[in-house]
Amino acid sequence: MSSEERPRGRSLADFHMRLYRAFHAQRAYLRPRIARLGMGPGQPKLLTYIAVYGPSTQREIADFFETDPATVSRMLDSLERAGFAQSVPTSDRRTKCLRLTDKGLAAAAAWDLCCDEEQDVMLEGFSPDERGHFARYLERAYANLRRATRGGERS
């Protein structure tokens, strides 16, 4: 079927739109929970990263989340001002490294509970097998898109 024969507006019901809508529904569900923890969007994942990996630089965090280091830097500054994290000395004065405070560790633990709840809501009615398949499908879709982004685009 040529592109001219395909129905106009098909992107409103394709996988792209399904994923987009699920992502936005997830954000809407989590946004008030993030606010109750005293953080802004994107910040809980940074706390969780540091809780798991220990003192971390903005570059390490940006690389993990595949995002702009300047954005991470701004979010980390905000977390530091709010008392969730504090700087630790490094051998390179230009590199900022943060560790979590007790407040940050508590917030990261609370965030994990929020995510557990969100996952239970999102996957309600899914069997354990369906949950496993869904997780693997998302991982494969991610790998396919990353490969295409890194130069292995399909024609």
PDB file of C-alpha atoms in Angstrom:
ATOM      1  CA  MET A   1       0.000   0.000   0.000  1.00  0.00           C
ATOM      2  CA  SER A   2       1.477   3.331  -1.025  1.00  0.00           C
ATOM      3  CA  SER A   3       1.526   6.302   1.287  1.00  0.00           C
ATOM      4  CA  GLU A   4      -1.200   7.922  -0.835  1.00  0.00           C
ATOM      5  CA  GLU A   5      -3.487   4.915  -0.212  1.00  0.00           C
ATOM      6  CA  ARG A   6      -3.067   4.968   3.550  1.00  0.00           C
ATOM      7  CA  PRO A   7      -5.799   6.777   5.482  1.00  0.00           C
ATOM      8  CA  ARG A   8      -5.070  10.349   6.506  1.00  0.00           C
ATOM      9  CA  GLY A   9      -4.692  10.850  10.236  1.00  0.00           C
ATOM     10  CA  ARG A  10      -3.668   7.249  10.905  1.00  0.00           C
ATOM     11  CA  SER A  11      -1.030   8.610  13.303  1.00  0.00           C
ATOM     12  CA  LEU A  12      -3.838   9.491  15.717  1.00  0.00           C
ATOM     13  CA  ALA A  13      -4.402   5.783  16.407  1.00  0.00           C
ATOM     14  CA  ASP A  14      -0.968   4.242  15.848  1.00  0.00           C
ATOM     15  CA  PHE A  15       1.579   2.969  18.372  1.00  0.00           C
ATOM     16  CA  HIS A  16       3.201   6.380  18.531  1.00  0.00           C
ATOM     17  CA  MET A  17      -0.045   7.943  19.746  1.00  0.00           C
ATOM     18  CA  ARG A  18      -0.805   5.086  22.135  1.00  0.00           C
ATOM     19  CA  LEU A  19       2.604   5.466  23.743  1.00  0.00           C
ATOM     20  CA  TYR A  20       2.278   9.264  23.795  1.00  0.00           C
ATOM     21  CA  ARG A  21      -1.127   9.099  25.494  1.00  0.00           C
ATOM     22  CA  ALA A  22       0.047   6.504  28.032  1.00  0.00           C
ATOM     23  CA  PHE A  23       3.078   8.669  28.839  1.00  0.00           C
ATOM     24  CA  HIS A  24       0.923  11.749  29.391  1.00  0.00           C
ATOM     25  CA  ALA A  25      -1.591   9.812  31.490  1.00  0.00           C
ATOM     26  CA  GLN A  26       1.333   8.560  33.587  1.00  0.00           C
ATOM     27  CA  ARG A  27       2.644  12.108  34.049  1.00  0.00           C
ATOM     28  CA  ALA A  28      -0.800  13.362  35.045  1.00  0.00           C
ATOM     29  CA  TYR A  29      -1.087  10.550  37.588  1.00  0.00           C
ATOM     30  CA  LEU A  30       2.382  11.158  39.047  1.00  0.00           C
ATOM     31  CA  ARG A  31       2.492  14.988  38.966  1.00  0.00           C
ATOM     32  CA  PRO A  32       0.547  15.547  42.234  1.00  0.00           C
ATOM     33  CA  ARG A  33       2.604  12.867  43.962  1.00  0.00           C
ATOM     34  CA  ILE A  34       5.817  14.574  42.869  1.00  0.00           C
ATOM     35  CA  ALA A  35       4.500  17.877  44.205  1.00  0.00           C
ATOM     36  CA  ARG A  36       3.618  16.284  47.564  1.00  0.00           C
ATOM     37  CA  LEU A  37       7.256  15.177  47.828  1.00  0.00           C
ATOM     38  CA  GLY A  38       8.325  18.797  47.275  1.00  0.00           C
ATOM     39  CA  MET A  39       9.903  18.267  43.878  1.00  0.00           C
ATOM     40  CA  GLY A  40       9.326  19.181  40.272  1.00  0.00           C
ATOM     41  CA  PRO A  41       8.947  16.940  37.212  1.00  0.00           C
ATOM     42  CA  GLY A  42      12.050  14.917  36.442  1.00  0.00           C
ATOM     43  CA  GLN A  43      13.635  15.393  39.840  1.00  0.00           C
ATOM     44  CA  PRO A  44      12.533  12.147  41.527  1.00  0.00           C
ATOM     45  CA  LYS A  45      14.341  10.036  38.943  1.00  0.00           C
ATOM     46  CA  LEU A  46      17.554  11.964  39.685  1.00  0.00           C
ATOM     47  CA  LEU A  47      17.185  11.283  43.399  1.00  0.00           C
ATOM     48  CA  THR A  48      16.565   7.618  42.691  1.00  0.00           C
ATOM     49  CA  TYR A  49      19.641   7.419  40.471  1.00  0.00           C
ATOM     50  CA  ILE A  50      21.844   8.894  43.214  1.00  0.00           C
ATOM     51  CA  ALA A  51      20.189   6.680  45.856  1.00  0.00           C
ATOM     52  CA  VAL A  52      21.132   3.615  43.790  1.00  0.00           C
ATOM     53  CA  TYR A  53      24.551   4.648  42.418  1.00  0.00           C
ATOM     54  CA  GLY A  54      25.792   6.901  45.208  1.00  0.00           C
ATOM     55  CA  PRO A  55      27.460  10.287  44.741  1.00  0.00           C
ATOM     56  CA  SER A  56      27.134  11.172  41.071  1.00  0.00           C
ATOM     57  CA  THR A  57      28.085  13.893  38.627  1.00  0.00           C
ATOM     58  CA  GLN A  58      25.660  15.679  36.356  1.00  0.00           C
ATOM     59  CA  ARG A  59      27.400  14.073  33.366  1.00  0.00           C
ATOM     60  CA  GLU A  60      26.864  10.546  34.730  1.00  0.00           C
ATOM     61  CA  ILE A  61      23.209  11.268  35.380  1.00  0.00           C
ATOM     62  CA  ALA A  62      22.686  12.972  32.011  1.00  0.00           C
ATOM     63  CA  ASP A  63      24.304  10.037  30.216  1.00  0.00           C
ATOM     64  CA  PHE A  64      22.116   7.525  32.037  1.00  0.00           C
ATOM     65  CA  PHE A  65      18.892   9.386  31.236  1.00  0.00           C
ATOM     66  CA  GLU A  66      20.094  10.418  27.763  1.00  0.00           C
ATOM     67  CA  THR A  67      19.360  14.062  28.407  1.00  0.00           C
ATOM     68  CA  ASP A  68      21.053  17.438  28.327  1.00  0.00           C
ATOM     69  CA  PRO A  69      23.647  17.953  31.115  1.00  0.00           C
ATOM     70  CA  ALA A  70      22.586  21.595  31.513  1.00  0.00           C
ATOM     71  CA  THR A  71      19.022  20.499  32.278  1.00  0.00           C
ATOM     72  CA  VAL A  72      20.301  17.978  34.804  1.00  0.00           C
ATOM     73  CA  SER A  73      22.498  20.666  36.345  1.00  0.00           C
ATOM     74  CA  ARG A  74      19.519  22.978  36.884  1.00  0.00           C
ATOM     75  CA  MET A  75      17.465  20.187  38.447  1.00  0.00           C
ATOM     76  CA  LEU A  76      20.346  19.166  40.709  1.00  0.00           C
ATOM     77  CA  ASP A  77      20.854  22.769  41.820  1.00  0.00           C
ATOM     78  CA  SER A  78      17.184  22.919  42.748  1.00  0.00           C
ATOM     79  CA  LEU A  79      17.387  19.635  44.658  1.00  0.00           C
ATOM     80  CA  GLU A  80      20.415  20.934  46.512  1.00  0.00           C
ATOM     81  CA  ARG A  81      18.677  24.219  47.423  1.00  0.00           C
ATOM     82  CA  ALA A  82      15.682  22.234  48.712  1.00  0.00           C
ATOM     83  CA  GLY A  83      17.906  20.109  50.949  1.00  0.00           C
ATOM     84  CA  PHE A  84      17.522  16.800  49.105  1.00  0.00           C
ATOM     85  CA  ALA A  85      21.180  16.628  48.052  1.00  0.00           C
ATOM     86  CA  GLN A  86      24.512  18.196  48.853  1.00  0.00           C
ATOM     87  CA  SER A  87      27.769  18.657  46.989  1.00  0.00           C
ATOM     88  CA  VAL A  88      30.721  16.464  47.736  1.00  0.00           C
ATOM     89  CA  PRO A  89      34.312  17.444  46.965  1.00  0.00           C
ATOM     90  CA  THR A  90      35.876  16.115  43.768  1.00  0.00           C
ATOM     91  CA  SER A  91      39.373  16.236  42.357  1.00  0.00           C
ATOM     92  CA  ASP A  92      38.092  18.457  39.533  1.00  0.00           C
ATOM     93  CA  ARG A  93      36.646  21.765  40.784  1.00  0.00           C
ATOM     94  CA  ARG A  94      34.664  22.142  37.551  1.00  0.00           C
ATOM     95  CA  THR A  95      32.785  18.890  38.159  1.00  0.00           C
ATOM     96  CA  LYS A  96      29.889  18.965  40.573  1.00  0.00           C
ATOM     97  CA  CYS A  97      29.149  15.755  42.413  1.00  0.00           C
ATOM     98  CA  LEU A  98      26.132  15.287  44.664  1.00  0.00           C
ATOM     99  CA  ARG A  99      25.078  12.848  47.334  1.00  0.00           C
ATOM    100  CA  LEU A 100      21.665  12.571  48.945  1.00  0.00           C
ATOM    101  CA  THR A 101      20.875  13.953  52.354  1.00  0.00           C
ATOM    102  CA  ASP A 102      18.623  12.048  54.749  1.00  0.00           C
ATOM    103  CA  LYS A 103      15.744  14.109  53.332  1.00  0.00           C
ATOM    104  CA  GLY A 104      16.744  13.028  49.818  1.00  0.00           C
ATOM    105  CA  LEU A 105      17.001   9.362  50.774  1.00  0.00           C
ATOM    106  CA  ALA A 106      13.539   9.503  52.363  1.00  0.00           C
ATOM    107  CA  ALA A 107      12.119  11.198  49.261  1.00  0.00           C
ATOM    108  CA  ALA A 108      13.712   8.593  46.971  1.00  0.00           C
ATOM    109  CA  ALA A 109      12.158   5.800  49.055  1.00  0.00           C
ATOM    110  CA  ALA A 110       8.775   7.554  48.973  1.00  0.00           C
ATOM    111  CA  TRP A 111       9.110   7.959  45.199  1.00  0.00           C
ATOM    112  CA  ASP A 112       9.708   4.232  44.783  1.00  0.00           C
ATOM    113  CA  LEU A 113       6.414   3.621  46.626  1.00  0.00           C
ATOM    114  CA  CYS A 114       4.643   6.106  44.315  1.00  0.00           C
ATOM    115  CA  CYS A 115       6.028   4.242  41.313  1.00  0.00           C
ATOM    116  CA  ASP A 116       4.945   0.886  42.750  1.00  0.00           C
ATOM    117  CA  GLU A 117       1.416   2.258  43.121  1.00  0.00           C
ATOM    118  CA  GLU A 118       1.441   3.784  39.632  1.00  0.00           C
ATOM    119  CA  GLN A 119       2.630   0.508  38.119  1.00  0.00           C
ATOM    120  CA  ASP A 120      -0.135  -1.421  39.888  1.00  0.00           C
ATOM    121  CA  VAL A 121      -2.729   1.035  38.549  1.00  0.00           C
ATOM    122  CA  MET A 122      -1.268   1.058  35.032  1.00  0.00           C
ATOM    123  CA  LEU A 123      -1.046  -2.730  34.777  1.00  0.00           C
ATOM    124  CA  GLU A 124      -4.314  -3.576  36.510  1.00  0.00           C
ATOM    125  CA  GLY A 125      -5.860  -6.612  34.834  1.00  0.00           C
ATOM    126  CA  PHE A 126      -2.574  -7.665  33.220  1.00  0.00           C
ATOM    127  CA  SER A 127      -1.490 -11.218  34.027  1.00  0.00           C
ATOM    128  CA  PRO A 128       2.084 -11.785  35.228  1.00  0.00           C
ATOM    129  CA  ASP A 129       2.915 -13.132  31.759  1.00  0.00           C
ATOM    130  CA  GLU A 130       1.405 -10.075  30.069  1.00  0.00           C
ATOM    131  CA  ARG A 131       3.407  -7.790  32.364  1.00  0.00           C
ATOM    132  CA  GLY A 132       6.612  -9.596  31.425  1.00  0.00           C
ATOM    133  CA  HIS A 133       5.808  -9.484  27.706  1.00  0.00           C
ATOM    134  CA  PHE A 134       4.894  -5.801  27.882  1.00  0.00           C
ATOM    135  CA  ALA A 135       8.180  -4.979  29.628  1.00  0.00           C
ATOM    136  CA  ARG A 136      10.157  -6.871  26.996  1.00  0.00           C
ATOM    137  CA  TYR A 137       8.224  -5.207  24.152  1.00  0.00           C
ATOM    138  CA  LEU A 138       9.009  -1.771  25.560  1.00  0.00           C
ATOM    139  CA  GLU A 139      12.694  -2.701  25.932  1.00  0.00           C
ATOM    140  CA  ARG A 140      12.815  -3.904  22.321  1.00  0.00           C
ATOM    141  CA  ALA A 141      11.041  -0.791  21.043  1.00  0.00           C
ATOM    142  CA  TYR A 142      13.533   1.356  22.963  1.00  0.00           C
ATOM    143  CA  ALA A 143      16.496  -0.595  21.560  1.00  0.00           C
ATOM    144  CA  ASN A 144      15.146  -0.264  18.010  1.00  0.00           C
ATOM    145  CA  LEU A 145      14.700   3.497  18.351  1.00  0.00           C
ATOM    146  CA  ARG A 146      18.135   3.977  19.955  1.00  0.00           C
ATOM    147  CA  ARG A 147      19.766   1.976  17.186  1.00  0.00           C
ATOM    148  CA  ALA A 148      17.998   4.107  14.556  1.00  0.00           C
ATOM    149  CA  THR A 149      18.978   7.295  16.374  1.00  0.00           C
ATOM    150  CA  ARG A 150      22.623   6.247  16.482  1.00  0.00           C
ATOM    151  CA  GLY A 151      22.915   5.811  12.743  1.00  0.00           C
ATOM    152  CA  GLY A 152      21.323   2.504  11.920  1.00  0.00           C
ATOM    153  CA  GLU A 153      18.227   4.122  10.433  1.00  0.00           C
ATOM    154  CA  ARG A 154      15.972   2.106   8.239  1.00  0.00           C
ATOM    155  CA  SER A 155      15.201   3.430   4.799  1.00  0.00           C
TER     156      SER A 155
END
